[in-house]
Amino acid sequence: MSAPKGGVAPDTTAVGGLTGDLSKKGLSAGTVGMVGAVVIGISTIAPAYTLTASLGPTVSAVGVQVPAIILVGFIPMLLVALGYRELNRAMPDSGTSFTWGVRAFGPWIGWMTGWGLVAATVIVLSNLAGIAVEFLFLLIAQLTRQPEIADLAFNPFINVAVCLLFMLGATLVSYRDMQTTQKFQYVLVGFQVVVLVLFSVTAIVKAVNGEAIEPTAFDWAWLNPFAVDSFSSFAAGLSLSIFIFWGWDVVLTMNEETKDPEKTPGRAATVTIALIVCLYLMIAIGLIMFAGVGTGEYGLGNEDISANVFFALSDPVLGPLAFLVSLAVLSSSAASLQSTAVGPARTLLAMGHYGALPPKFATVSPRFFTPGYATIVAAVVASAFYAVMRLISENVLTDTIISLGMMICFYYGLTAFACVWYFRKQWFDSVRSFLLTFLSPLIGGVILAVLFVTTLIDSMDPAYGSGSSIGGLGLVFVLGVTVILVGVVIMIWQAIKRPAFFRGETLGIDAPESLRRRRR
């Protein structure tokens, strides 16, 4: 096997019992168990941070049908997760979407699949740091009873400075070994889940007792997605719903560091999604019962509170314990800031290891056995991106985050189709194979592809997102397409500099027949 230009060829050490192109990269094997993987998965999804920002807009789109939309959004995520699990069983590699895309479709499509994952996570890293800053000052304002302190978060220079400190702290934790990451996440994830359960249960009890702001009796019709008024509202709600589940795939990027890498990551991903959907349903139902979906002062349909529903309702629901909600969202965004860095760092590590990026990205810390260089690069890029966007315009940053939905559909969809194609010779080997390697990922991939195209078309309208536009095209569309085109340009440059990877010499297409032979 040829070595990538300026790098080293992958060794032939078995990974998860497999041989061939896949190889170990020097990460600390066997350090993450099932519970640790699930905790890190929940942390990356960041339920407190994600739901407080998305619940209001989802209510505006679909009203009391939010629980139904959550369930519908859960379906493609679960279907795609099943496909991810099968790919991980066959190819447990830290490159995940990148590696699987290459093995199914070749180096070009595989490279872009990896780029989609890296771009999406780097973008959200910057937003997580920004949210952490805002909730830090909100929490201080609550505890000191000085509301003006919260306004400091909106001073761009103070905001950026504190944001960079958050990024520095998260990078230091991510750079260290996975045991440090797990201990850090156990505390923050445990706390936010306890507070969210307390928050939602209290809201439900107060609604039942008639002590709520807008007591609304629970109706099973809330779980009926066909009750949504129009397809456009349904699509808008579904897009938001898919966003709130994003991040579970981080547990698969740790597959070379988990115990039983062929099974643990896939199971952890499925368990993570199932736990999150239960938590989301409890919170959504509780807040609808407590505050209703109207446009009153505390109604979930009120645009003035839609950007931060939990903060607005924390005092009416929890009274003197309201500060716990701000602390939970702060811990959620801080925990997710650290755990989200796990995914892009390990994908960049794999891309460097197989010669798709400069070999420096394949560097592993000799002390902590983590992708040190890739972790630092991801953090620096995310920090620079946030600082520039924040100082230029808050609208640009907001629209960039909205365009994140397109990137999620882009690389999740490609990975789902990679599963279908990679196992094409095995579709009819058994009922299980048909369901998990063909039907489930195919349906999940098609749903995500439809959402990607729909969002792409809708976002061309300048009214989409913040209402900003460039050359008559919506800013969300321009940003989303730009991110993809930047990936294409970098890929072409790497093809010129590192042709061995793009010729399939360092990581090639794996014929499904060879997988069959290995399993025999």
Short mmCIF file of C-alpha atoms in Angstrom, two decimals:
data_model
loop_
_atom_site.label_atom_id
_atom_site.label_comp_id
_atom_site.label_asym_id
_atom_site.label_seq_id
_atom_site.Cartn_x
_atom_site.Cartn_y
_atom_site.Cartn_z
CA MET A 1 0.00 0.00 0.00
CA SER A 2 1.40 3.39 -0.92
CA ALA A 3 2.01 6.05 1.67
CA PRO A 4 0.24 9.40 1.32
CA LYS A 5 2.54 12.13 0.09
CA GLY A 6 4.41 13.48 3.06
CA GLY A 7 2.75 11.00 5.43
CA VAL A 8 2.67 7.34 6.36
CA ALA A 9 0.56 4.53 5.03
CA PRO A 10 -2.07 3.09 7.35
CA ASP A 11 -0.85 -0.05 9.08
CA THR A 12 -2.71 -3.32 8.74
CA THR A 13 -3.53 -3.71 12.42
CA ALA A 14 -7.03 -5.05 12.88
CA VAL A 15 -9.66 -2.60 14.07
CA GLY A 16 -12.60 -4.24 15.78
CA GLY A 17 -11.55 -7.56 14.28
CA LEU A 18 -11.23 -6.23 10.73
CA THR A 19 -8.19 -5.88 8.54
CA GLY A 20 -7.58 -4.21 5.22
CA ASP A 21 -7.41 -0.45 4.68
CA LEU A 22 -8.75 0.41 8.14
CA SER A 23 -6.16 0.84 10.84
CA LYS A 24 -5.62 2.07 14.39
CA LYS A 25 -4.49 5.64 14.88
CA GLY A 26 -2.91 5.59 18.32
CA LEU A 27 -6.03 6.54 20.32
CA SER A 28 -6.54 5.12 23.80
CA ALA A 29 -8.54 1.93 23.25
CA GLY A 30 -11.13 0.59 25.69
CA THR A 31 -11.49 3.76 27.77
CA VAL A 32 -15.19 4.53 27.10
CA GLY A 33 -17.97 2.22 28.25
CA MET A 34 -21.66 2.13 27.37
CA VAL A 35 -22.74 4.61 30.07
CA GLY A 36 -19.90 7.00 29.29
CA ALA A 37 -20.75 6.95 25.57
CA VAL A 38 -24.44 7.68 26.25
CA VAL A 39 -23.55 10.54 28.60
CA ILE A 40 -21.24 12.11 26.02
CA GLY A 41 -23.93 11.63 23.35
CA ILE A 42 -26.56 13.41 25.47
CA SER A 43 -24.04 16.13 26.23
CA THR A 44 -23.40 16.79 22.54
CA ILE A 45 -27.11 17.02 21.78
CA ALA A 46 -27.33 19.52 24.69
CA PRO A 47 -31.06 19.14 25.44
CA ALA A 48 -31.34 22.19 27.71
CA TYR A 49 -29.59 24.54 25.30
CA THR A 50 -31.18 23.08 22.16
CA LEU A 51 -34.78 22.97 23.33
CA THR A 52 -34.88 26.40 24.95
CA ALA A 53 -33.88 27.95 21.60
CA SER A 54 -36.03 25.76 19.32
CA LEU A 55 -39.26 25.17 21.25
CA GLY A 56 -40.65 28.66 20.60
CA PRO A 57 -40.08 28.65 16.80
CA THR A 58 -41.47 25.10 16.59
CA VAL A 59 -44.64 26.15 18.43
CA SER A 60 -45.00 29.09 16.04
CA ALA A 61 -44.86 26.65 13.13
CA VAL A 62 -47.09 23.80 14.36
CA GLY A 63 -48.84 24.94 17.57
CA VAL A 64 -49.80 22.18 20.00
CA GLN A 65 -48.55 19.56 17.55
CA VAL A 66 -44.99 20.02 18.85
CA PRO A 67 -44.97 16.56 20.52
CA ALA A 68 -46.05 15.02 17.20
CA ILE A 69 -43.30 16.86 15.33
CA ILE A 70 -40.74 15.70 17.89
CA LEU A 71 -41.83 12.11 17.28
CA VAL A 72 -41.71 12.55 13.50
CA GLY A 73 -38.26 14.16 13.71
CA PHE A 74 -37.18 11.20 15.83
CA ILE A 75 -38.05 8.75 13.03
CA PRO A 76 -35.39 9.71 10.44
CA MET A 77 -32.81 10.07 13.21
CA LEU A 78 -33.58 6.56 14.45
CA LEU A 79 -33.55 5.11 10.93
CA VAL A 80 -30.24 6.75 10.14
CA ALA A 81 -28.84 5.66 13.53
CA LEU A 82 -29.66 2.04 12.66
CA GLY A 83 -27.68 2.41 9.44
CA TYR A 84 -24.81 4.03 11.34
CA ARG A 85 -24.82 1.07 13.73
CA GLU A 86 -24.45 -1.41 10.88
CA LEU A 87 -21.62 0.58 9.33
CA ASN A 88 -19.89 0.76 12.68
CA ARG A 89 -20.19 -3.00 13.16
CA ALA A 90 -18.49 -3.53 9.81
CA MET A 91 -15.99 -0.65 9.99
CA PRO A 92 -15.37 0.72 13.51
CA ASP A 93 -13.21 3.69 12.55
CA SER A 94 -12.93 7.14 14.14
CA GLY A 95 -13.48 8.72 10.70
CA THR A 96 -17.13 7.47 10.72
CA SER A 97 -19.00 9.35 7.96
CA PHE A 98 -15.76 10.17 6.13
CA THR A 99 -14.40 6.62 6.23
CA TRP A 100 -17.75 5.00 5.46
CA GLY A 101 -18.42 7.41 2.59
CA VAL A 102 -15.04 6.56 1.05
CA ARG A 103 -15.56 2.81 1.45
CA ALA A 104 -19.00 3.03 -0.19
CA PHE A 105 -18.67 5.74 -2.85
CA GLY A 106 -14.97 6.46 -3.22
CA PRO A 107 -12.63 9.24 -2.05
CA TRP A 108 -14.40 12.26 -3.56
CA ILE A 109 -17.87 11.77 -2.09
CA GLY A 110 -16.34 10.38 1.10
CA TRP A 111 -14.19 13.49 1.51
CA MET A 112 -17.25 15.76 1.18
CA THR A 113 -19.17 13.63 3.69
CA GLY A 114 -16.34 14.17 6.17
CA TRP A 115 -16.31 17.88 5.34
CA GLY A 116 -20.03 18.12 6.08
CA LEU A 117 -19.48 16.65 9.56
CA VAL A 118 -16.49 18.87 10.33
CA ALA A 119 -18.12 22.06 9.01
CA ALA A 120 -21.38 21.46 10.90
CA THR A 121 -19.65 20.77 14.19
CA VAL A 122 -17.20 23.66 13.93
CA ILE A 123 -20.09 26.04 13.20
CA VAL A 124 -22.11 24.80 16.16
CA LEU A 125 -19.05 24.95 18.44
CA SER A 126 -18.94 28.70 17.93
CA ASN A 127 -22.64 29.06 18.67
CA LEU A 128 -22.40 26.93 21.80
CA ALA A 129 -19.67 29.17 23.15
CA GLY A 130 -21.82 32.24 22.42
CA ILE A 131 -24.82 30.73 24.23
CA ALA A 132 -22.64 29.84 27.21
CA VAL A 133 -21.55 33.49 27.46
CA GLU A 134 -25.12 34.79 27.42
CA PHE A 135 -26.30 32.37 30.09
CA LEU A 136 -23.28 33.07 32.28
CA PHE A 137 -24.25 36.72 32.48
CA LEU A 138 -27.95 35.85 32.85
CA LEU A 139 -27.11 33.61 35.79
CA ILE A 140 -24.98 36.30 37.44
CA ALA A 141 -27.81 38.81 36.93
CA GLN A 142 -30.30 36.44 38.56
CA LEU A 143 -28.11 35.65 41.55
CA THR A 144 -27.15 39.29 42.19
CA ARG A 145 -30.63 40.63 41.29
CA GLN A 146 -29.02 43.19 38.98
CA PRO A 147 -30.67 42.75 35.54
CA GLU A 148 -28.27 45.17 33.87
CA ILE A 149 -25.46 42.63 34.19
CA ALA A 150 -27.20 40.42 31.61
CA ASP A 151 -26.74 43.20 29.04
CA LEU A 152 -22.96 42.81 29.23
CA ALA A 153 -23.31 39.63 27.16
CA PHE A 154 -24.43 41.74 24.21
CA ASN A 155 -21.35 43.94 24.25
CA PRO A 156 -19.50 42.39 21.28
CA PHE A 157 -16.01 42.81 22.75
CA ILE A 158 -16.91 41.42 26.18
CA ASN A 159 -18.89 38.67 24.50
CA VAL A 160 -16.02 37.60 22.24
CA ALA A 161 -13.43 37.77 25.04
CA VAL A 162 -15.46 35.56 27.40
CA CYS A 163 -16.39 33.26 24.50
CA LEU A 164 -12.70 32.67 23.77
CA LEU A 165 -12.13 31.78 27.43
CA PHE A 166 -14.92 29.18 27.21
CA MET A 167 -13.35 27.77 24.06
CA LEU A 168 -9.95 27.61 25.75
CA GLY A 169 -11.36 25.71 28.73
CA ALA A 170 -13.26 23.25 26.52
CA THR A 171 -10.17 22.68 24.37
CA LEU A 172 -8.01 21.91 27.41
CA VAL A 173 -10.50 19.29 28.61
CA SER A 174 -10.88 17.79 25.11
CA TYR A 175 -7.10 17.64 24.70
CA ARG A 176 -6.76 15.49 27.80
CA ASP A 177 -7.65 11.81 27.98
CA MET A 178 -11.21 10.47 27.55
CA GLN A 179 -11.44 9.68 31.27
CA THR A 180 -11.24 13.41 31.98
CA THR A 181 -13.95 14.07 29.40
CA GLN A 182 -16.22 11.43 30.93
CA LYS A 183 -15.83 12.75 34.50
CA PHE A 184 -16.51 16.29 33.31
CA GLN A 185 -19.63 15.17 31.42
CA TYR A 186 -21.07 13.02 34.21
CA VAL A 187 -21.43 16.09 36.43
CA LEU A 188 -22.73 18.58 33.84
CA VAL A 189 -25.05 16.18 32.00
CA GLY A 190 -26.42 14.72 35.22
CA PHE A 191 -27.20 18.18 36.57
CA GLN A 192 -28.97 19.46 33.45
CA VAL A 193 -31.11 16.33 33.11
CA VAL A 194 -32.20 16.52 36.77
CA VAL A 195 -33.14 20.20 36.38
CA LEU A 196 -35.05 19.58 33.12
CA VAL A 197 -37.04 16.73 34.70
CA LEU A 198 -37.78 18.91 37.76
CA PHE A 199 -38.79 21.80 35.49
CA SER A 200 -41.16 19.76 33.33
CA VAL A 201 -42.71 17.75 36.19
CA THR A 202 -43.35 20.95 38.19
CA ALA A 203 -44.98 22.54 35.13
CA ILE A 204 -47.26 19.51 34.66
CA VAL A 205 -48.24 19.41 38.36
CA LYS A 206 -49.04 23.12 38.41
CA ALA A 207 -51.09 22.80 35.22
CA VAL A 208 -53.09 19.89 36.65
CA ASN A 209 -53.66 21.80 39.89
CA GLY A 210 -54.81 24.92 38.03
CA GLU A 211 -51.80 26.96 39.17
CA ALA A 212 -50.39 27.47 35.68
CA ILE A 213 -50.35 30.67 33.63
CA GLU A 214 -52.50 29.18 30.87
CA PRO A 215 -53.63 25.74 32.10
CA THR A 216 -54.14 23.53 29.03
CA ALA A 217 -55.47 20.02 29.42
CA PHE A 218 -53.38 17.36 27.75
CA ASP A 219 -54.87 15.97 24.53
CA TRP A 220 -53.68 12.85 22.71
CA ALA A 221 -54.27 14.79 19.48
CA TRP A 222 -51.03 16.64 20.24
CA LEU A 223 -49.27 13.46 19.11
CA ASN A 224 -51.02 13.43 15.71
CA PRO A 225 -48.73 14.86 12.98
CA PHE A 226 -51.60 14.90 10.46
CA ALA A 227 -53.29 17.64 12.46
CA VAL A 228 -50.67 20.19 11.32
CA ASP A 229 -52.33 22.87 9.17
CA SER A 230 -50.08 22.76 6.08
CA PHE A 231 -47.16 20.89 4.57
CA SER A 232 -44.95 24.00 4.73
CA SER A 233 -45.60 24.29 8.47
CA PHE A 234 -44.96 20.56 8.82
CA ALA A 235 -41.65 20.82 6.92
CA ALA A 236 -40.55 23.85 8.97
CA GLY A 237 -41.36 22.07 12.22
CA LEU A 238 -39.66 18.86 11.06
CA SER A 239 -36.50 20.74 10.14
CA LEU A 240 -36.34 22.21 13.63
CA SER A 241 -37.11 18.82 15.14
CA ILE A 242 -34.22 17.16 13.32
CA PHE A 243 -31.88 19.88 14.55
CA ILE A 244 -32.73 19.17 18.20
CA PHE A 245 -31.64 15.54 17.79
CA TRP A 246 -28.37 16.35 16.04
CA GLY A 247 -25.14 15.30 17.76
CA TRP A 248 -25.79 11.68 18.74
CA ASP A 249 -23.27 10.46 16.15
CA VAL A 250 -20.39 11.73 18.29
CA VAL A 251 -20.48 8.40 20.15
CA LEU A 252 -19.50 6.65 16.91
CA THR A 253 -16.46 8.85 16.36
CA MET A 254 -15.15 7.42 19.66
CA ASN A 255 -15.46 3.84 18.41
CA GLU A 256 -11.70 3.21 18.51
CA GLU A 257 -11.72 4.30 22.17
CA THR A 258 -14.76 2.33 23.36
CA LYS A 259 -15.00 -1.08 24.94
CA ASP A 260 -16.27 -3.58 22.35
CA PRO A 261 -16.02 -1.08 19.43
CA GLU A 262 -18.19 -3.12 17.06
CA LYS A 263 -21.24 -3.00 19.35
CA THR A 264 -20.96 -0.36 22.09
CA PRO A 265 -21.01 2.81 19.89
CA GLY A 266 -24.03 1.69 17.84
CA ARG A 267 -26.00 0.68 20.91
CA ALA A 268 -25.04 3.88 22.71
CA ALA A 269 -26.25 5.98 19.75
CA THR A 270 -29.65 4.22 19.73
CA VAL A 271 -30.06 4.52 23.51
CA THR A 272 -29.06 8.20 23.40
CA ILE A 273 -31.73 9.05 20.82
CA ALA A 274 -34.41 7.10 22.71
CA LEU A 275 -33.63 8.85 26.01
CA ILE A 276 -33.58 12.27 24.36
CA VAL A 277 -36.96 11.81 22.66
CA CYS A 278 -38.54 10.85 26.01
CA LEU A 279 -37.02 13.90 27.70
CA TYR A 280 -38.13 16.23 24.90
CA LEU A 281 -41.70 14.91 24.95
CA MET A 282 -41.93 15.40 28.72
CA ILE A 283 -40.67 18.98 28.51
CA ALA A 284 -42.79 19.96 25.49
CA ILE A 285 -46.00 18.52 26.95
CA GLY A 286 -45.27 20.06 30.36
CA LEU A 287 -44.70 23.57 29.00
CA ILE A 288 -47.70 23.46 26.65
CA MET A 289 -49.90 22.40 29.60
CA PHE A 290 -48.42 25.20 31.73
CA ALA A 291 -48.19 28.15 29.33
CA GLY A 292 -50.26 27.23 26.28
CA VAL A 293 -49.29 28.14 22.72
CA GLY A 294 -50.77 31.64 22.62
CA THR A 295 -48.97 34.92 22.06
CA GLY A 296 -49.50 36.32 25.55
CA GLU A 297 -46.66 37.42 27.82
CA TYR A 298 -45.65 33.86 28.68
CA GLY A 299 -47.32 31.99 25.82
CA LEU A 300 -45.03 29.71 23.86
CA GLY A 301 -46.18 31.45 20.68
CA ASN A 302 -44.85 34.81 21.89
CA GLU A 303 -41.96 35.77 19.60
CA ASP A 304 -40.39 37.88 22.35
CA ILE A 305 -39.55 34.78 24.40
CA SER A 306 -39.06 32.29 21.56
CA ALA A 307 -35.26 32.62 21.61
CA ASN A 308 -35.08 31.59 25.27
CA VAL A 309 -38.26 29.87 26.44
CA PHE A 310 -36.77 28.26 29.55
CA PHE A 311 -35.43 31.53 30.93
CA ALA A 312 -38.78 33.29 30.40
CA LEU A 313 -40.74 30.54 32.16
CA SER A 314 -38.23 29.59 34.83
CA ASP A 315 -39.56 32.02 37.45
CA PRO A 316 -43.29 31.23 36.90
CA VAL A 317 -42.56 27.50 37.08
CA LEU A 318 -39.83 27.18 39.73
CA GLY A 319 -40.05 30.47 41.62
CA PRO A 320 -36.99 30.94 43.87
CA LEU A 321 -35.26 27.99 42.18
CA ALA A 322 -35.45 29.70 38.76
CA PHE A 323 -31.69 30.23 38.73
CA LEU A 324 -31.29 26.46 38.37
CA VAL A 325 -32.68 26.67 34.82
CA SER A 326 -30.10 29.26 33.75
CA LEU A 327 -27.41 27.17 35.42
CA ALA A 328 -28.69 24.06 33.59
CA VAL A 329 -28.60 25.76 30.18
CA LEU A 330 -25.16 27.16 30.97
CA SER A 331 -23.90 23.71 31.96
CA SER A 332 -25.61 22.24 28.88
CA SER A 333 -23.89 24.58 26.45
CA ALA A 334 -20.54 24.29 28.28
CA ALA A 335 -20.71 20.48 28.34
CA SER A 336 -21.75 20.34 24.71
CA LEU A 337 -19.01 22.78 23.77
CA GLN A 338 -16.47 20.30 25.11
CA SER A 339 -18.05 17.06 23.89
CA THR A 340 -18.93 18.40 20.43
CA ALA A 341 -15.20 18.97 19.86
CA VAL A 342 -14.71 15.19 20.06
CA GLY A 343 -16.37 14.54 16.66
CA PRO A 344 -14.53 16.92 14.30
CA ALA A 345 -11.18 16.25 15.97
CA ARG A 346 -11.44 12.50 15.37
CA THR A 347 -12.75 12.95 11.84
CA LEU A 348 -9.85 15.29 11.05
CA LEU A 349 -7.51 12.75 12.64
CA ALA A 350 -8.81 10.03 10.32
CA MET A 351 -8.59 12.30 7.27
CA GLY A 352 -4.98 13.10 8.11
CA HIS A 353 -4.20 9.45 8.87
CA TYR A 354 -5.48 8.24 5.50
CA GLY A 355 -3.81 11.07 3.57
CA ALA A 356 -6.92 13.15 2.79
CA LEU A 357 -5.45 16.10 4.74
CA PRO A 358 -1.90 17.08 5.76
CA PRO A 359 -0.28 14.35 7.93
CA LYS A 360 -0.04 16.79 10.85
CA PHE A 361 -3.75 16.16 11.47
CA ALA A 362 -2.90 12.52 12.20
CA THR A 363 -0.81 13.57 15.21
CA VAL A 364 -1.87 11.94 18.49
CA SER A 365 -0.79 13.32 21.87
CA PRO A 366 1.87 10.92 23.22
CA ARG A 367 0.72 11.67 26.77
CA PHE A 368 -3.09 11.65 26.48
CA PHE A 369 -3.57 9.55 23.31
CA THR A 370 -6.04 12.10 21.90
CA PRO A 371 -5.99 13.88 18.49
CA GLY A 372 -4.21 16.91 19.94
CA TYR A 373 -3.40 18.83 16.77
CA ALA A 374 -6.85 18.29 15.23
CA THR A 375 -8.53 19.36 18.50
CA ILE A 376 -6.57 22.61 18.59
CA VAL A 377 -7.23 23.37 14.90
CA ALA A 378 -10.98 22.80 15.30
CA ALA A 379 -11.06 25.08 18.36
CA VAL A 380 -9.03 27.85 16.69
CA VAL A 381 -11.18 27.82 13.55
CA ALA A 382 -14.41 27.85 15.59
CA SER A 383 -13.11 30.71 17.76
CA ALA A 384 -12.01 32.78 14.77
CA PHE A 385 -15.29 32.13 12.99
CA TYR A 386 -17.32 33.24 16.02
CA ALA A 387 -15.22 36.34 16.67
CA VAL A 388 -15.41 37.55 13.07
CA MET A 389 -19.12 36.80 12.66
CA ARG A 390 -20.06 38.35 16.00
CA LEU A 391 -18.17 41.55 15.32
CA ILE A 392 -19.55 41.86 11.78
CA SER A 393 -23.21 41.16 12.48
CA GLU A 394 -25.39 39.13 14.83
CA ASN A 395 -27.67 38.37 11.86
CA VAL A 396 -24.82 36.72 9.97
CA LEU A 397 -24.15 34.47 12.94
CA THR A 398 -27.84 33.63 13.36
CA ASP A 399 -28.27 32.77 9.69
CA THR A 400 -25.12 30.67 9.74
CA ILE A 401 -26.59 28.58 12.53
CA ILE A 402 -29.86 28.21 10.63
CA SER A 403 -27.90 27.01 7.60
CA LEU A 404 -26.46 24.35 9.90
CA GLY A 405 -29.66 22.38 9.28
CA MET A 406 -28.66 21.97 5.64
CA MET A 407 -25.24 20.64 6.62
CA ILE A 408 -26.82 18.13 9.01
CA CYS A 409 -29.12 16.78 6.30
CA PHE A 410 -26.20 16.80 3.85
CA TYR A 411 -23.78 14.55 5.72
CA TYR A 412 -26.35 12.43 7.61
CA GLY A 413 -28.11 11.75 4.30
CA LEU A 414 -24.90 10.83 2.49
CA THR A 415 -23.92 8.50 5.32
CA ALA A 416 -27.33 6.80 5.24
CA PHE A 417 -27.01 6.22 1.49
CA ALA A 418 -23.45 4.96 2.05
CA CYS A 419 -24.91 2.26 4.29
CA VAL A 420 -27.44 1.24 1.66
CA TRP A 421 -24.83 1.03 -1.12
CA TYR A 422 -22.05 -0.54 0.91
CA PHE A 423 -24.24 -3.49 1.93
CA ARG A 424 -25.95 -3.85 -1.45
CA LYS A 425 -24.84 -7.49 -1.84
CA GLN A 426 -26.31 -8.36 1.54
CA TRP A 427 -29.79 -6.79 1.44
CA PHE A 428 -31.57 -10.11 1.11
CA ASP A 429 -29.33 -12.27 3.31
CA SER A 430 -31.91 -12.08 6.11
CA VAL A 431 -34.88 -10.08 7.34
CA ARG A 432 -32.57 -8.25 9.74
CA SER A 433 -30.17 -7.35 6.95
CA PHE A 434 -33.01 -6.11 4.74
CA LEU A 435 -34.42 -3.88 7.48
CA LEU A 436 -31.15 -2.50 8.90
CA THR A 437 -28.88 -2.23 5.86
CA PHE A 438 -31.46 -1.31 3.23
CA LEU A 439 -34.93 -0.16 4.28
CA SER A 440 -34.18 1.87 7.43
CA PRO A 441 -31.19 3.88 6.12
CA LEU A 442 -32.86 4.32 2.72
CA ILE A 443 -36.02 5.85 4.19
CA GLY A 444 -33.99 7.97 6.62
CA GLY A 445 -31.69 9.15 3.84
CA VAL A 446 -34.58 10.02 1.51
CA ILE A 447 -36.30 12.07 4.24
CA LEU A 448 -33.11 14.00 4.90
CA ALA A 449 -32.49 14.51 1.17
CA VAL A 450 -35.99 15.93 0.72
CA LEU A 451 -35.47 18.27 3.67
CA PHE A 452 -32.08 19.36 2.29
CA VAL A 453 -33.54 20.24 -1.11
CA THR A 454 -36.63 21.87 0.43
CA THR A 455 -34.50 24.03 2.74
CA LEU A 456 -32.16 24.90 -0.11
CA ILE A 457 -35.08 26.14 -2.25
CA ASP A 458 -36.93 27.92 0.57
CA SER A 459 -33.79 29.65 1.85
CA MET A 460 -33.28 31.37 -1.50
CA ASP A 461 -36.07 33.71 -0.40
CA PRO A 462 -34.54 36.76 1.36
CA ALA A 463 -37.33 36.55 3.95
CA TYR A 464 -35.98 33.21 5.16
CA GLY A 465 -34.07 33.45 8.45
CA SER A 466 -33.12 36.96 9.56
CA GLY A 467 -34.36 38.53 6.33
CA SER A 468 -30.84 39.45 5.14
CA SER A 469 -29.85 38.85 1.55
CA ILE A 470 -26.93 39.05 -0.87
CA GLY A 471 -27.60 39.66 -4.56
CA GLY A 472 -31.30 38.98 -4.08
CA LEU A 473 -30.66 35.56 -2.48
CA GLY A 474 -31.38 34.79 1.16
CA LEU A 475 -28.34 34.88 3.42
CA VAL A 476 -29.09 31.39 4.78
CA PHE A 477 -28.90 29.99 1.23
CA VAL A 478 -25.70 31.89 0.44
CA LEU A 479 -24.01 30.73 3.64
CA GLY A 480 -25.09 27.10 3.26
CA VAL A 481 -23.93 26.87 -0.35
CA THR A 482 -20.71 28.73 0.47
CA VAL A 483 -19.80 26.23 3.19
CA ILE A 484 -20.26 23.35 0.73
CA LEU A 485 -18.32 25.12 -2.05
CA VAL A 486 -15.46 25.92 0.32
CA GLY A 487 -15.28 22.20 1.01
CA VAL A 488 -15.12 21.48 -2.72
CA VAL A 489 -12.27 23.98 -3.20
CA ILE A 490 -10.26 22.53 -0.28
CA MET A 491 -10.89 19.02 -1.58
CA ILE A 492 -9.58 19.90 -5.05
CA TRP A 493 -6.50 21.51 -3.49
CA GLN A 494 -5.87 18.39 -1.40
CA ALA A 495 -6.30 16.23 -4.52
CA ILE A 496 -3.48 18.20 -6.14
CA LYS A 497 -1.24 18.04 -3.06
CA ARG A 498 -2.12 14.49 -1.93
CA PRO A 499 -3.17 12.46 -4.99
CA ALA A 500 -2.55 9.06 -3.36
CA PHE A 501 -5.74 9.27 -1.28
CA PHE A 502 -7.85 10.36 -4.24
CA ARG A 503 -6.50 7.44 -6.28
CA GLY A 504 -7.76 5.08 -3.58
CA GLU A 505 -4.26 4.02 -2.54
CA THR A 506 -4.55 4.87 1.18
CA LEU A 507 -8.24 4.16 1.74
CA GLY A 508 -10.18 2.52 -1.05
CA ILE A 509 -13.66 1.28 -1.83
CA ASP A 510 -14.29 -1.95 0.05
CA ALA A 511 -16.25 -4.56 -1.89
CA PRO A 512 -19.09 -6.02 0.20
CA GLU A 513 -17.93 -9.49 -0.87
CA SER A 514 -14.73 -8.99 1.16
CA LEU A 515 -16.81 -8.14 4.21
CA ARG A 516 -18.72 -11.40 3.75
CA ARG A 517 -15.48 -13.36 3.55
CA ARG A 518 -14.14 -11.73 6.72
CA ARG A 519 -17.32 -12.54 8.65
CA ARG A 520 -17.14 -16.17 7.60
#
